Short mmCIF file of C-alpha atoms in Angstrom, two decimals:
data_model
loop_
_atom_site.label_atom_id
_atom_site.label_comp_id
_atom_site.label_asym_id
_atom_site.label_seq_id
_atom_site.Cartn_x
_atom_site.Cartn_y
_atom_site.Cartn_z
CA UNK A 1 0.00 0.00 0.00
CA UNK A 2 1.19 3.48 -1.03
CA UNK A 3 2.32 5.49 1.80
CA UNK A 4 0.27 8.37 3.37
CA UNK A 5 1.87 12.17 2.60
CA UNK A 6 0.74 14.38 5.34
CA UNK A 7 3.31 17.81 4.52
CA UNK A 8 4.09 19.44 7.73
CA UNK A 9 7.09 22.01 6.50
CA UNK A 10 7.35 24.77 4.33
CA UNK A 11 9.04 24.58 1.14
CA UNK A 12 12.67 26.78 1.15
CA UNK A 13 12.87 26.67 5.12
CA UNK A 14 10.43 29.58 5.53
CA UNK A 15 8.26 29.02 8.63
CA UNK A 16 5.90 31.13 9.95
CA UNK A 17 6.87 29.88 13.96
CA UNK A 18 10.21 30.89 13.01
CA UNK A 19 10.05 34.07 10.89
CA UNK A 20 9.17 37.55 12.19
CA UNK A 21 6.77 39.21 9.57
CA UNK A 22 8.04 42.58 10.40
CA UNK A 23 11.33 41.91 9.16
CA UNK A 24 9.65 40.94 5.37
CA UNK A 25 6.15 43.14 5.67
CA UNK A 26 4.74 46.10 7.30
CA UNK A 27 2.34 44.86 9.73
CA UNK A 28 -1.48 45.57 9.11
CA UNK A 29 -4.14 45.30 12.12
CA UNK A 30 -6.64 44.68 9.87
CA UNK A 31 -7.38 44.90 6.03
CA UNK A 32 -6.74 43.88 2.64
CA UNK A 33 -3.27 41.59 1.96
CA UNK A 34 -1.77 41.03 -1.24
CA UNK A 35 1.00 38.35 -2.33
CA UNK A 36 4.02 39.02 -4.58
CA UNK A 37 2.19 39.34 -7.68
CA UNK A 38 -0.51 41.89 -6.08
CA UNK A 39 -3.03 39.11 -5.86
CA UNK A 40 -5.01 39.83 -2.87
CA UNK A 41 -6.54 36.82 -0.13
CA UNK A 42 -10.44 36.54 -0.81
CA UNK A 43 -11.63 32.85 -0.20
CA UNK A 44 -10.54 30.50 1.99
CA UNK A 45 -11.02 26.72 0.97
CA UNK A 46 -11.36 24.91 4.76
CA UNK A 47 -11.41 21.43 5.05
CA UNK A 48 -13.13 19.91 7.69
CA UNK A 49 -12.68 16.14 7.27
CA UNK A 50 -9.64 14.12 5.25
CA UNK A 51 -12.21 11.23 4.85
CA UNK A 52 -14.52 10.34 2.10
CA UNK A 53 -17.47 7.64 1.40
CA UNK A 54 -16.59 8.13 -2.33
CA UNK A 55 -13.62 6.55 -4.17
CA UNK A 56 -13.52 8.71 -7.38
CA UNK A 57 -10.64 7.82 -9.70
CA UNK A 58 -9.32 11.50 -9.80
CA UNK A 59 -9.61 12.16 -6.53
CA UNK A 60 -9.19 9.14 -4.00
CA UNK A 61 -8.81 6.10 -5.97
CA UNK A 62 -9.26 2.76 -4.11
CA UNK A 63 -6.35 1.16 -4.79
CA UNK A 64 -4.49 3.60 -2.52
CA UNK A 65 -7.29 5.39 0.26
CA UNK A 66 -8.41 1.03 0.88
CA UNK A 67 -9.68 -0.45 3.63
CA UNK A 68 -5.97 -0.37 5.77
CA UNK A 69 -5.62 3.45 4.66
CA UNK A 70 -4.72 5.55 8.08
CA UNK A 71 -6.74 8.38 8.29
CA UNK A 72 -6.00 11.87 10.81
CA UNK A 73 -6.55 10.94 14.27
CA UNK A 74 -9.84 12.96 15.68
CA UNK A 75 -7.47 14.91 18.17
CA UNK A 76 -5.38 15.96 14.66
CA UNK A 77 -8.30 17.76 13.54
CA UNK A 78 -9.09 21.31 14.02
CA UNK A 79 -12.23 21.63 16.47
CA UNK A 80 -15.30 24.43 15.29
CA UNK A 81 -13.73 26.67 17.53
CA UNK A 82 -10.28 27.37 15.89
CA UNK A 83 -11.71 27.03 12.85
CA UNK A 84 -13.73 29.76 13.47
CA UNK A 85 -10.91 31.57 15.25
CA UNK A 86 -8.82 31.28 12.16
CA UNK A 87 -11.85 32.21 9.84
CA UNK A 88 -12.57 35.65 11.63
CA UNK A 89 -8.51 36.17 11.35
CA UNK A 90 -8.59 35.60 7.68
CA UNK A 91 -12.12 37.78 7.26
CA UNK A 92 -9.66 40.38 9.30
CA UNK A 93 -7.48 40.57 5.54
CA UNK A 94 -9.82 40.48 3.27
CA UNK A 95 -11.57 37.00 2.78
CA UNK A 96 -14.89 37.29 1.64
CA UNK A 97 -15.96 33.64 0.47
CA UNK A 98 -15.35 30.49 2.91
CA UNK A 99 -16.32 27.54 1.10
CA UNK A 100 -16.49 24.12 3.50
CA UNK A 101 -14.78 21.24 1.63
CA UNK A 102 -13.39 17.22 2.70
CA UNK A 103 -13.39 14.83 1.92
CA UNK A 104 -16.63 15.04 1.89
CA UNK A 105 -17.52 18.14 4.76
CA UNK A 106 -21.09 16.33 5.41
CA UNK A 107 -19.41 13.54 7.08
CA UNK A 108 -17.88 15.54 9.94
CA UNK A 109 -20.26 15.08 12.99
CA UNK A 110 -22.35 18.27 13.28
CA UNK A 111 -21.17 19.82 10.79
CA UNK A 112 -24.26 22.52 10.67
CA UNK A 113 -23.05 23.96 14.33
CA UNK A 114 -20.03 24.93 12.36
CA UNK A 115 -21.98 26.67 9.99
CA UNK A 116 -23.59 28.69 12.53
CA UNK A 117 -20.37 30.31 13.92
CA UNK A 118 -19.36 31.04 10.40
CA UNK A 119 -22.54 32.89 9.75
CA UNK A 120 -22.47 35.28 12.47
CA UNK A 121 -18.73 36.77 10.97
CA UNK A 122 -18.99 39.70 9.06
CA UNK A 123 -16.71 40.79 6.06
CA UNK A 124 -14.18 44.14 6.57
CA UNK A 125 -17.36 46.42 4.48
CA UNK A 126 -19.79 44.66 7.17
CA UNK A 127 -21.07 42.46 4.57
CA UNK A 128 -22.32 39.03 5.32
CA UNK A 129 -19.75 36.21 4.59
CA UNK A 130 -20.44 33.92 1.71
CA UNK A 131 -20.58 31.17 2.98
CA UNK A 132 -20.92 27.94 1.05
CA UNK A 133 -19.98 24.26 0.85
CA UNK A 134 -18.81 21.07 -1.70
CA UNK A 135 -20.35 17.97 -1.74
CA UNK A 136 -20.52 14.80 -3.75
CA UNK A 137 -24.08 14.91 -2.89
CA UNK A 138 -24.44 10.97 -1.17
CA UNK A 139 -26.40 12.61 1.96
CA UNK A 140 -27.36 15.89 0.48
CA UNK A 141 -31.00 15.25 0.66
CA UNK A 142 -31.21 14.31 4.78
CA UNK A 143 -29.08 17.31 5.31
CA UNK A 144 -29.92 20.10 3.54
CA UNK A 145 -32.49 21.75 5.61
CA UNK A 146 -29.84 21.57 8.65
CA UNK A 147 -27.55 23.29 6.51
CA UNK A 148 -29.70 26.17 5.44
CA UNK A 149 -31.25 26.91 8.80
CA UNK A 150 -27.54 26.81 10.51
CA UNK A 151 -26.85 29.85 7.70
CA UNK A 152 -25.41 28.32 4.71
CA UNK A 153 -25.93 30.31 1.85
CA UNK A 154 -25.53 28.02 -1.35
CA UNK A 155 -24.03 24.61 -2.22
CA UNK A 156 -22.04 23.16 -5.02
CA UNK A 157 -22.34 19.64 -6.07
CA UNK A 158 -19.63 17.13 -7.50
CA UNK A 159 -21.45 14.69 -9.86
CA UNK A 160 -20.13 13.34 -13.50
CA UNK A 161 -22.69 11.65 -15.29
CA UNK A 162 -26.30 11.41 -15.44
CA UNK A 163 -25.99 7.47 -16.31
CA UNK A 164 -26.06 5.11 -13.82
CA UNK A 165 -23.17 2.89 -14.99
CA UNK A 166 -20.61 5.78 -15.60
CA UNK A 167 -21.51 7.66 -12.76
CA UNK A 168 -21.09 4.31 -10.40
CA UNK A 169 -17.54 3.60 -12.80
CA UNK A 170 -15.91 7.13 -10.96
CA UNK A 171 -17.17 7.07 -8.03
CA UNK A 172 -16.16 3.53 -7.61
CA UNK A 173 -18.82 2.74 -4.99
CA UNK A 174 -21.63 1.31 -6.43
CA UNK A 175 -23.75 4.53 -5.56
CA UNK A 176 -26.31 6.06 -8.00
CA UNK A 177 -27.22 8.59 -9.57
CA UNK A 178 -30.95 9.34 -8.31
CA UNK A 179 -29.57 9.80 -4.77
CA UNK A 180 -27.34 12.35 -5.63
CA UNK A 181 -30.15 14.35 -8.26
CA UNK A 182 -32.49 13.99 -5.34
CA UNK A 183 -29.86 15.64 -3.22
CA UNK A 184 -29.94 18.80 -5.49
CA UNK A 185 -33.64 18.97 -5.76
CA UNK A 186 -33.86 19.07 -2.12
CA UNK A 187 -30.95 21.77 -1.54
CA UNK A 188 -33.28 23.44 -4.42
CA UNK A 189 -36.29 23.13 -2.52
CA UNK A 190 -34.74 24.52 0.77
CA UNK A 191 -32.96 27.84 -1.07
CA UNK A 192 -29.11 26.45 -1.27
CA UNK A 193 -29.05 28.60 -4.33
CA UNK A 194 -27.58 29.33 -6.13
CA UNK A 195 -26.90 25.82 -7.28
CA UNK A 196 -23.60 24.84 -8.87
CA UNK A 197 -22.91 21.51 -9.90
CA UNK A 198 -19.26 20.61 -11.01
CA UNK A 199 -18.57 17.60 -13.78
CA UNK A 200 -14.94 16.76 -14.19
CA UNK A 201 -14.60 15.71 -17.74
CA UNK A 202 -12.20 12.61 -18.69
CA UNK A 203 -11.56 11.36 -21.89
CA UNK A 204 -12.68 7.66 -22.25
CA UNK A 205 -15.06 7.44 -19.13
CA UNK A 206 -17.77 10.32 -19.30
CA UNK A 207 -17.13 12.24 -22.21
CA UNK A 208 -20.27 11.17 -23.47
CA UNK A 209 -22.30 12.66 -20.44
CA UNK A 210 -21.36 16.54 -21.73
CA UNK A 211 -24.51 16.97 -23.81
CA UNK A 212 -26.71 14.64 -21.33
CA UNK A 213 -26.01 16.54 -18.01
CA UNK A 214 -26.09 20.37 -20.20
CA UNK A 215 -29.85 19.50 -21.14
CA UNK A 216 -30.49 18.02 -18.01
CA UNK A 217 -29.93 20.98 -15.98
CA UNK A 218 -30.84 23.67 -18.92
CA UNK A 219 -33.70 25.61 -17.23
CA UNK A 220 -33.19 24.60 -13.87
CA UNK A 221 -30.97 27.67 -12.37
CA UNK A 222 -28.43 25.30 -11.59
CA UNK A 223 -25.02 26.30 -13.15
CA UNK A 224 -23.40 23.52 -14.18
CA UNK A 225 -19.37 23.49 -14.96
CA UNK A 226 -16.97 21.34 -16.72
CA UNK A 227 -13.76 20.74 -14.87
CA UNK A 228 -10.41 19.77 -16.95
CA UNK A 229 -9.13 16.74 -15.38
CA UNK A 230 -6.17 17.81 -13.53
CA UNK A 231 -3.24 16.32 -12.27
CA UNK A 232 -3.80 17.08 -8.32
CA UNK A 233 -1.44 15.19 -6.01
CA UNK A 234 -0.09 11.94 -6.46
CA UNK A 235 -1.77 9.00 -6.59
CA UNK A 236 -4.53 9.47 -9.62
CA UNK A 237 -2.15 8.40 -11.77
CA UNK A 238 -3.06 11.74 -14.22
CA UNK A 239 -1.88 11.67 -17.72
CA UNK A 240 -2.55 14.47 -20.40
CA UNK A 241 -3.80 12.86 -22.95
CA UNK A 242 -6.95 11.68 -20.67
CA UNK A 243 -7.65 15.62 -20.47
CA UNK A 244 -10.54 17.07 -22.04
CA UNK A 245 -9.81 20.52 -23.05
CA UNK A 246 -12.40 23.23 -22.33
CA UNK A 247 -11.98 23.94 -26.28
CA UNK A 248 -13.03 20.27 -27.13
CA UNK A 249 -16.28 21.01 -24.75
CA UNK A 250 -17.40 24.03 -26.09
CA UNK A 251 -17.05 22.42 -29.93
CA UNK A 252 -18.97 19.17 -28.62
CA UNK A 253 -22.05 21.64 -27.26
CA UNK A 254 -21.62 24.36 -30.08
CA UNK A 255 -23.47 21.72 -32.22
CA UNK A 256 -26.71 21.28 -30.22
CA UNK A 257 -26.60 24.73 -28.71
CA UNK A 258 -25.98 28.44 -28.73
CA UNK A 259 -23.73 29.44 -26.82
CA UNK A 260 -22.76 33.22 -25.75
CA UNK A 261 -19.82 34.09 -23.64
CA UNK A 262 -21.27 36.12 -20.13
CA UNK A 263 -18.71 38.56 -17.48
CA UNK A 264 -17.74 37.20 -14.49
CA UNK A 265 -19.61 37.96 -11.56
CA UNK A 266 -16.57 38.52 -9.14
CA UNK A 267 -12.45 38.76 -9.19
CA UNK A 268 -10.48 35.62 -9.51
CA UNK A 269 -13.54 33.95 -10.43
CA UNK A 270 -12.28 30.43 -11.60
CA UNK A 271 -15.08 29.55 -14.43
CA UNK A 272 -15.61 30.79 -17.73
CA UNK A 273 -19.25 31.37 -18.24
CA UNK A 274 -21.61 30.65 -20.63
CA UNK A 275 -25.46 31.12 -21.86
CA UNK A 276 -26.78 28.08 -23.64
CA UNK A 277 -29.82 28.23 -25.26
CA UNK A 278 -31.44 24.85 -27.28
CA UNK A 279 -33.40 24.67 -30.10
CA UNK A 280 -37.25 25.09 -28.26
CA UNK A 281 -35.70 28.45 -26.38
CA UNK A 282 -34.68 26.64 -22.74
CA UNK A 283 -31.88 28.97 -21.54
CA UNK A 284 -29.82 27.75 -18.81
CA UNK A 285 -25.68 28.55 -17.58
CA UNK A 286 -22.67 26.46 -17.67
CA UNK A 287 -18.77 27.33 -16.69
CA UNK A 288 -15.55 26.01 -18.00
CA UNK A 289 -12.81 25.58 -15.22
CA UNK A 290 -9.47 25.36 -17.48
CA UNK A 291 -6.78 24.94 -15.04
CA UNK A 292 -4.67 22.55 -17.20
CA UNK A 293 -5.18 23.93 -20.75
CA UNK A 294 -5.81 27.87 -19.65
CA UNK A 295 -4.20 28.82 -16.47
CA UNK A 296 -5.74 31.30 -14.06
CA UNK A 297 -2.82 31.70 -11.28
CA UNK A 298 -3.02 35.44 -12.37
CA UNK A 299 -5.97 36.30 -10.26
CA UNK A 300 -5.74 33.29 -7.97
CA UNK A 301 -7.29 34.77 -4.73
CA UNK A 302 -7.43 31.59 -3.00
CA UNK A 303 -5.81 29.85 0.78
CA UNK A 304 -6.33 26.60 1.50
CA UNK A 305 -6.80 25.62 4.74
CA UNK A 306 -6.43 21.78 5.84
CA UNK A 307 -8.55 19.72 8.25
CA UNK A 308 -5.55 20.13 11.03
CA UNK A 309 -4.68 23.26 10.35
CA UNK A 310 -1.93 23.25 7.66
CA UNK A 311 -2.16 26.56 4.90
CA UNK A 312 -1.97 25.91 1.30
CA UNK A 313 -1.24 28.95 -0.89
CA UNK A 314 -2.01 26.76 -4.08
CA UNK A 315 -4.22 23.27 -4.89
CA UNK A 316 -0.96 21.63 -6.27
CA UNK A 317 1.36 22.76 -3.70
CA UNK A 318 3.57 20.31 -1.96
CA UNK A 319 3.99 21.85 1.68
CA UNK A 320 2.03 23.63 3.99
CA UNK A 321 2.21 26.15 7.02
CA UNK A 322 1.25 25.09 10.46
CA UNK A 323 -1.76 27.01 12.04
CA UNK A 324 -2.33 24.48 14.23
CA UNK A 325 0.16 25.00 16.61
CA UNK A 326 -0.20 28.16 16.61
CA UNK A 327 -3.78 28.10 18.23
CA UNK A 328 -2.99 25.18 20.51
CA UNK A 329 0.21 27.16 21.64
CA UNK A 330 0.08 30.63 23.71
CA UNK A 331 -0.07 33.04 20.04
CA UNK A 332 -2.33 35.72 20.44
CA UNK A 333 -4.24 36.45 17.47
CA UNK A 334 -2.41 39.27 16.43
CA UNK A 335 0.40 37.06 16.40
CA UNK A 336 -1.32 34.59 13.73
CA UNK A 337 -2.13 37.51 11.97
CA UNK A 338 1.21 38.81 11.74
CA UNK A 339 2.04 35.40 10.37
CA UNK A 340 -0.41 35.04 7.68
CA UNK A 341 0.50 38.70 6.37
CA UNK A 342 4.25 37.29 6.40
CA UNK A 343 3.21 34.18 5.03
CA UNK A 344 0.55 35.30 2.04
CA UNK A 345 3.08 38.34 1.26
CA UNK A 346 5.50 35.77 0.42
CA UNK A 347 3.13 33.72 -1.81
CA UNK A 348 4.52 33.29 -5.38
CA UNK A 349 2.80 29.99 -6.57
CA UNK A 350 1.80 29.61 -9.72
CA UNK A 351 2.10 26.12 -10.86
CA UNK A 352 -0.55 25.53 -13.77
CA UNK A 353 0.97 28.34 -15.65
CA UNK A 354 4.38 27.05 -15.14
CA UNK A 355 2.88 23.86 -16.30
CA UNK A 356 1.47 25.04 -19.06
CA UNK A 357 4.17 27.03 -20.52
CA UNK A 358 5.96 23.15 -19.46
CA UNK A 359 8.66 25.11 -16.94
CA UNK A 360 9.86 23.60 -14.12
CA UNK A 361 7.05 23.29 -11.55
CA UNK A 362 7.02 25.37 -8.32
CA UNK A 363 7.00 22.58 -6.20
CA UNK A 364 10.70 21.59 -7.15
CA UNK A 365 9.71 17.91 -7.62
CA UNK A 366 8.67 16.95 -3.69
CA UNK A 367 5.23 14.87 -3.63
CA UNK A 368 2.09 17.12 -4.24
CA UNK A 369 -0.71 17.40 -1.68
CA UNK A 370 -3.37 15.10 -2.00
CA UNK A 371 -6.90 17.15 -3.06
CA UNK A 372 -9.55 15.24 -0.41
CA UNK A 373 -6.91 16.25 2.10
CA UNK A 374 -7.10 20.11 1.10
CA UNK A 375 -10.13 19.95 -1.02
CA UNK A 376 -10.56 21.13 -4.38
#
C-alpha cells in the first residue's frame, strides 16, 4: 500500500513559527493583503474532514485510500472553535468567500453547528460572509435543511454523469445517480441557491455525459461546470492525454446549442461562463474551469486551509504552514495575523501556468498534496 503524505514544513525553510513578519512586511491590524504578484486573499477553501465515502478515480482512488488506509486521528483535527478563530482572522485581511470542503464536509459530525459560527462573521465592508460548501451529494437530501437553517448560503455539487453505470464507474462505490439528483432537488427546494454543480470531464469514461447533463440541468438555475481533469497530487495516476480541453467542450455543445460568452460575476472567479440556449428556447448557464489547458494563477485569490490546520497557498502545492500549533500554543491572534501577512506576502505559486508554458514546476519535484486532504 502506497504510503500516506501528510506535509508538515514549508518549502525553502520559511516558517511562519520561526520568521518575524516585520522583518519581510509592514504589519497591518486589519485589512486587505496582497501576495508578490498583487493578488489579494479573498476565499478560503477549509477542510473539515480528510475522509470520504466516495472513491472517485481523480480524486481518491481505491487502490491507494483502501480499507488499511490511516486516516487523521480525531485529536489531529481542528475543532469548530479554531476554525472559526482562524476564519474571523482571515475575514480580518480580506476574505470574503469560505467555502467548507473534505473529503466530503457532510461527514464531519455536526457539521451545521459549524456553519452557525461562520454565519455570524462579518466581512471588513460589514457584509455578510459567503458562505458555502462542496459535496458529492451521497447525503445531500437528509441534510440540507440543517444546513440552510444553521446559515449556509448556497451549495455546489460534484457529480459526473447522469448514467447510472458511468456515474457508479468514478465514483467507484456502487452509488447512484438518483440519490445524488435527489440531493440537489432538495438543496433546491430549501434555497441552497444558487446551485452549482461541477462535472470533471475525462476522456474515455464520461465524455459522453457533456450533452446529457447540459440539457439536463438547462432551465433549472443550476449552473453547471466542466472541470479539466487535472493532475492534483499523487496517486490518480493523471496523464494528459486523458484531459478534455475546455476547447473540445465548447465544440462538442456548439453543435446542439448556442452558446454566448457572459462577465464574471466577481475577481479571480475560476469559471468561464456561458449562456446556452437549445433549439425550443430553454436557456440555462454552464462554466468552463481550465486549469490545465488555460491557467488562471493570475488572479488566484485563494488559501487553503487543511482539516488540522496546515495553509496551502495553491491546490498543487507540496507543503504547507502550520496554524495548528499556533492556536494550541500561547499566540495571540495578532500574532497569527502577523504570520499570515508574512506568510501570504511571500506567496509566489503559480504552478498551472508554469505547467502550461511546461517550466519547471514550483513545487521543485517533492510529492504534491493530495486534493480530499485540502479539497478542491
Amino acid at each position: 500500500m502506497s504510503e500516506k503524505f501528510i506535509p508538515i514544513k514549508p518549502a525553502n525553510g520559511f516558517s511562519p513559527l520561526k520568521t518575524k513578519p516585520s522583518q519581510t512586511l509592514p504589519r497591518v491590524a486589519h485589512g486587505e493583503v496582497r501576495d508578490l504578484f498583487k493578488r489579494p486573499l479573498k476565499d478560503l477553501r477549509i477542510s473539515v474532514t480528510d475522509r470520504c465515502n466516495f472513491r472517485c478515480t481523480y480524486c481518491m482512488p481505491k487502490e491507494v485510500f483502501d480499507s488499511d488506509y490511516q486516516y487523521l486521528p480525531h485529536s489531529h483535527l481542528l475543532s469548530f472553535e479554531e476554525i472559526t478563530r482562524l476564519a474571523k482572522i482571515f475575514v480580518n485581511h480580506g476574505v470574503q468567500k469560505i467555502r467548507l470542503t473534505g473529503g466530503e464536509p457532510l461527514l464531519r459530525k455536526n457539521i451545521e453547528f459549524l456553519i452557525d459560527q461562520l454565519s455570524n462573521i462579518k466581512t471588513l465592508d460589514g457584509n455578510n460572509l459567503d458562505l458555502t460548501l462542496t459535496t458529492n451529494g451521497s447525503l445531500l437530501a437528509r441534510k440540507a435543511r440543517l444546513l440552510k437553517d444553521a446559515g449556509l448560503n448556497r451549495i455546489t455539487v460534484s457529480l459526473d454523469g447522469l448514467d447510472d453505470a458511468i456515474f457508479k464507474e468514478m465514483n467507484d462505490v456502487d452509488f447512484p445517480v438518483s440519490q445524488v439528483l435527489e440531493g440537489i432537488a432538495k438543496a433546491q427546494e430549501v434555497g441552497l441557491s444558487p446551485i452549482k454543480v461541477n462535472m470533471v470531464v475525462k476522456k474515455g469514461v464520461n465524455l459522453s455525459q457533456i450533452t446529457p447533463m447540459t440539457q439536463y440541468f438547462l432551465g433549472s438555475g443550476i449552473v453547471l461546470r466542466f472541470i479539466e481533469y487535472m493532475d492534483v497530487g499523487a496517486t490518480n495516476g493523471w496523464k494528459m492525454d486523458e484531459v478534455v480541453p475546455s476547447a473540445e467542450i465548447l465544440n462538442i455543445l456548439g453543435s446542439s446549442y448556442d452558446l454566448k460568452m457572459v462577465d464574471s460575476t466577481s475577481p479571480g472567479e475560476t469559471a468561464t461562463r456561458y449562456s446556452v440556449i437549445d433549439k425550443n428556447g430553454k436557456q440555462g448557464e454552464i462554466g468552463l474551469i481550465s486549469s490545465v489547458t488555460q491557467a488562471f494563477c493570475s488572479s488566484c485569490n485563494r488559501a487553503r486551509l487543511s482539516t488540522e490546520g496546515q495553509l496551502y497557498l495553491c491546490l498543487f502545492a507540496s507543503n504547507g504552514f502550520d496554524l495548528r500549533t499556533l492556536l494550541r500554543g500561547d499566540s495571540s491572534d495578532q500574532e497569527i495575523e502577523d504570520h499570515l501577512q508574512s506568510i501570504w506576502g511571500s506567496r509566489s505559486d503559480e504552478y498551472s501556468r508554469l505547467r502550461g508554458q511546461n517550466e519547471q514546476s514550483s513545487n521543485g519535484g517533492f510529492k504534491r498534496v493530495e486534493m480530499s486532504y485540502i479539497g478542491g
